[in-house]
Amino acid sequence: LVKEGLRNVAAGANPLALKRGIEKAVEKVTQTLLSSAKDVETKEQIAATAGISAGDQSIGDPIAEAMDKVGNEGVI
């Protein structure tokens, strides 16, 4: 994204217009992601989500266990 933005600026694009366009795109993507987000509350949901995120289901249970100990705002 940065590389293409710099290429466009070098080709004569208005940097402020480019920045505004990127900010609009970020806002739209953020809204779309937030509207499709689902709360993860149970230990089982946390384990499943952690396993998917890690690309390794065996990591899900230890992550869920750690989150159970430190809470949602804790650092793991």
Short mmCIF file of C-alpha atoms in Angstrom, two decimals:
data_model
loop_
_atom_site.label_atom_id
_atom_site.label_comp_id
_atom_site.label_asym_id
_atom_site.label_seq_id
_atom_site.Cartn_x
_atom_site.Cartn_y
_atom_site.Cartn_z
CA LEU A 1 0.00 0.00 0.00
CA VAL A 2 2.77 2.40 0.94
CA LYS A 3 4.86 1.41 -2.07
CA GLU A 4 1.96 2.03 -4.46
CA GLY A 5 1.10 5.30 -2.71
CA LEU A 6 4.65 6.56 -3.12
CA ARG A 7 4.63 5.46 -6.75
CA ASN A 8 1.43 7.45 -7.34
CA VAL A 9 2.84 10.54 -5.63
CA ALA A 10 6.00 10.27 -7.73
CA ALA A 11 3.77 10.08 -10.81
CA GLY A 12 2.09 13.35 -9.83
CA ALA A 13 -0.83 12.35 -7.61
CA ASN A 14 -1.88 14.78 -4.91
CA PRO A 15 -0.54 13.35 -1.62
CA LEU A 16 -3.35 14.88 0.46
CA ALA A 17 -6.02 13.45 -1.82
CA LEU A 18 -4.30 10.08 -1.65
CA LYS A 19 -4.21 10.29 2.16
CA ARG A 20 -7.91 11.15 2.30
CA GLY A 21 -8.72 8.23 0.03
CA ILE A 22 -6.76 5.84 2.21
CA GLU A 23 -8.49 7.17 5.33
CA LYS A 24 -11.92 6.64 3.72
CA ALA A 25 -10.96 3.09 2.75
CA VAL A 26 -9.71 2.36 6.28
CA GLU A 27 -12.99 3.66 7.74
CA LYS A 28 -15.06 1.49 5.38
CA VAL A 29 -13.00 -1.64 6.09
CA THR A 30 -13.21 -0.97 9.83
CA GLN A 31 -17.01 -0.57 9.67
CA THR A 32 -17.37 -3.77 7.64
CA LEU A 33 -15.19 -5.78 10.03
CA LEU A 34 -16.95 -4.43 13.12
CA SER A 35 -20.39 -5.17 11.67
CA SER A 36 -19.47 -8.81 11.05
CA ALA A 37 -17.54 -9.32 14.31
CA LYS A 38 -18.89 -11.76 16.87
CA ASP A 39 -18.18 -11.78 20.59
CA VAL A 40 -16.02 -14.63 21.82
CA GLU A 41 -17.01 -15.33 25.39
CA THR A 42 -16.79 -18.98 26.38
CA LYS A 43 -13.56 -20.83 27.03
CA GLU A 44 -14.42 -23.16 24.13
CA GLN A 45 -14.92 -20.22 21.75
CA ILE A 46 -11.63 -18.71 22.87
CA ALA A 47 -9.82 -22.03 22.32
CA ALA A 48 -11.33 -22.42 18.84
CA THR A 49 -10.49 -18.83 17.87
CA ALA A 50 -6.94 -19.08 19.21
CA GLY A 51 -6.39 -22.36 17.36
CA ILE A 52 -7.60 -20.87 14.08
CA SER A 53 -5.53 -17.71 14.59
CA ALA A 54 -2.39 -19.72 15.36
CA GLY A 55 -3.00 -22.13 12.50
CA ASP A 56 -2.60 -24.93 15.06
CA GLN A 57 -5.57 -26.26 17.02
CA SER A 58 -3.30 -27.67 19.74
CA ILE A 59 -2.44 -24.12 20.84
CA GLY A 60 -6.11 -23.21 21.44
CA ASP A 61 -6.56 -24.83 24.85
CA PRO A 62 -3.39 -23.37 26.43
CA ILE A 63 -4.34 -19.90 25.17
CA ALA A 64 -7.89 -20.27 26.52
CA GLU A 65 -6.46 -21.43 29.86
CA ALA A 66 -4.10 -18.44 29.99
CA MET A 67 -6.92 -16.02 29.16
CA ASP A 68 -9.04 -17.61 31.87
CA LYS A 69 -6.29 -16.77 34.37
CA VAL A 70 -5.49 -13.20 33.25
CA GLY A 71 -8.92 -12.08 32.03
CA ASN A 72 -9.95 -10.38 28.79
CA GLU A 73 -7.68 -7.38 29.33
CA GLY A 74 -4.67 -9.37 30.56
CA VAL A 75 -1.42 -9.81 28.69
CA ILE A 76 -0.36 -13.27 27.55
#
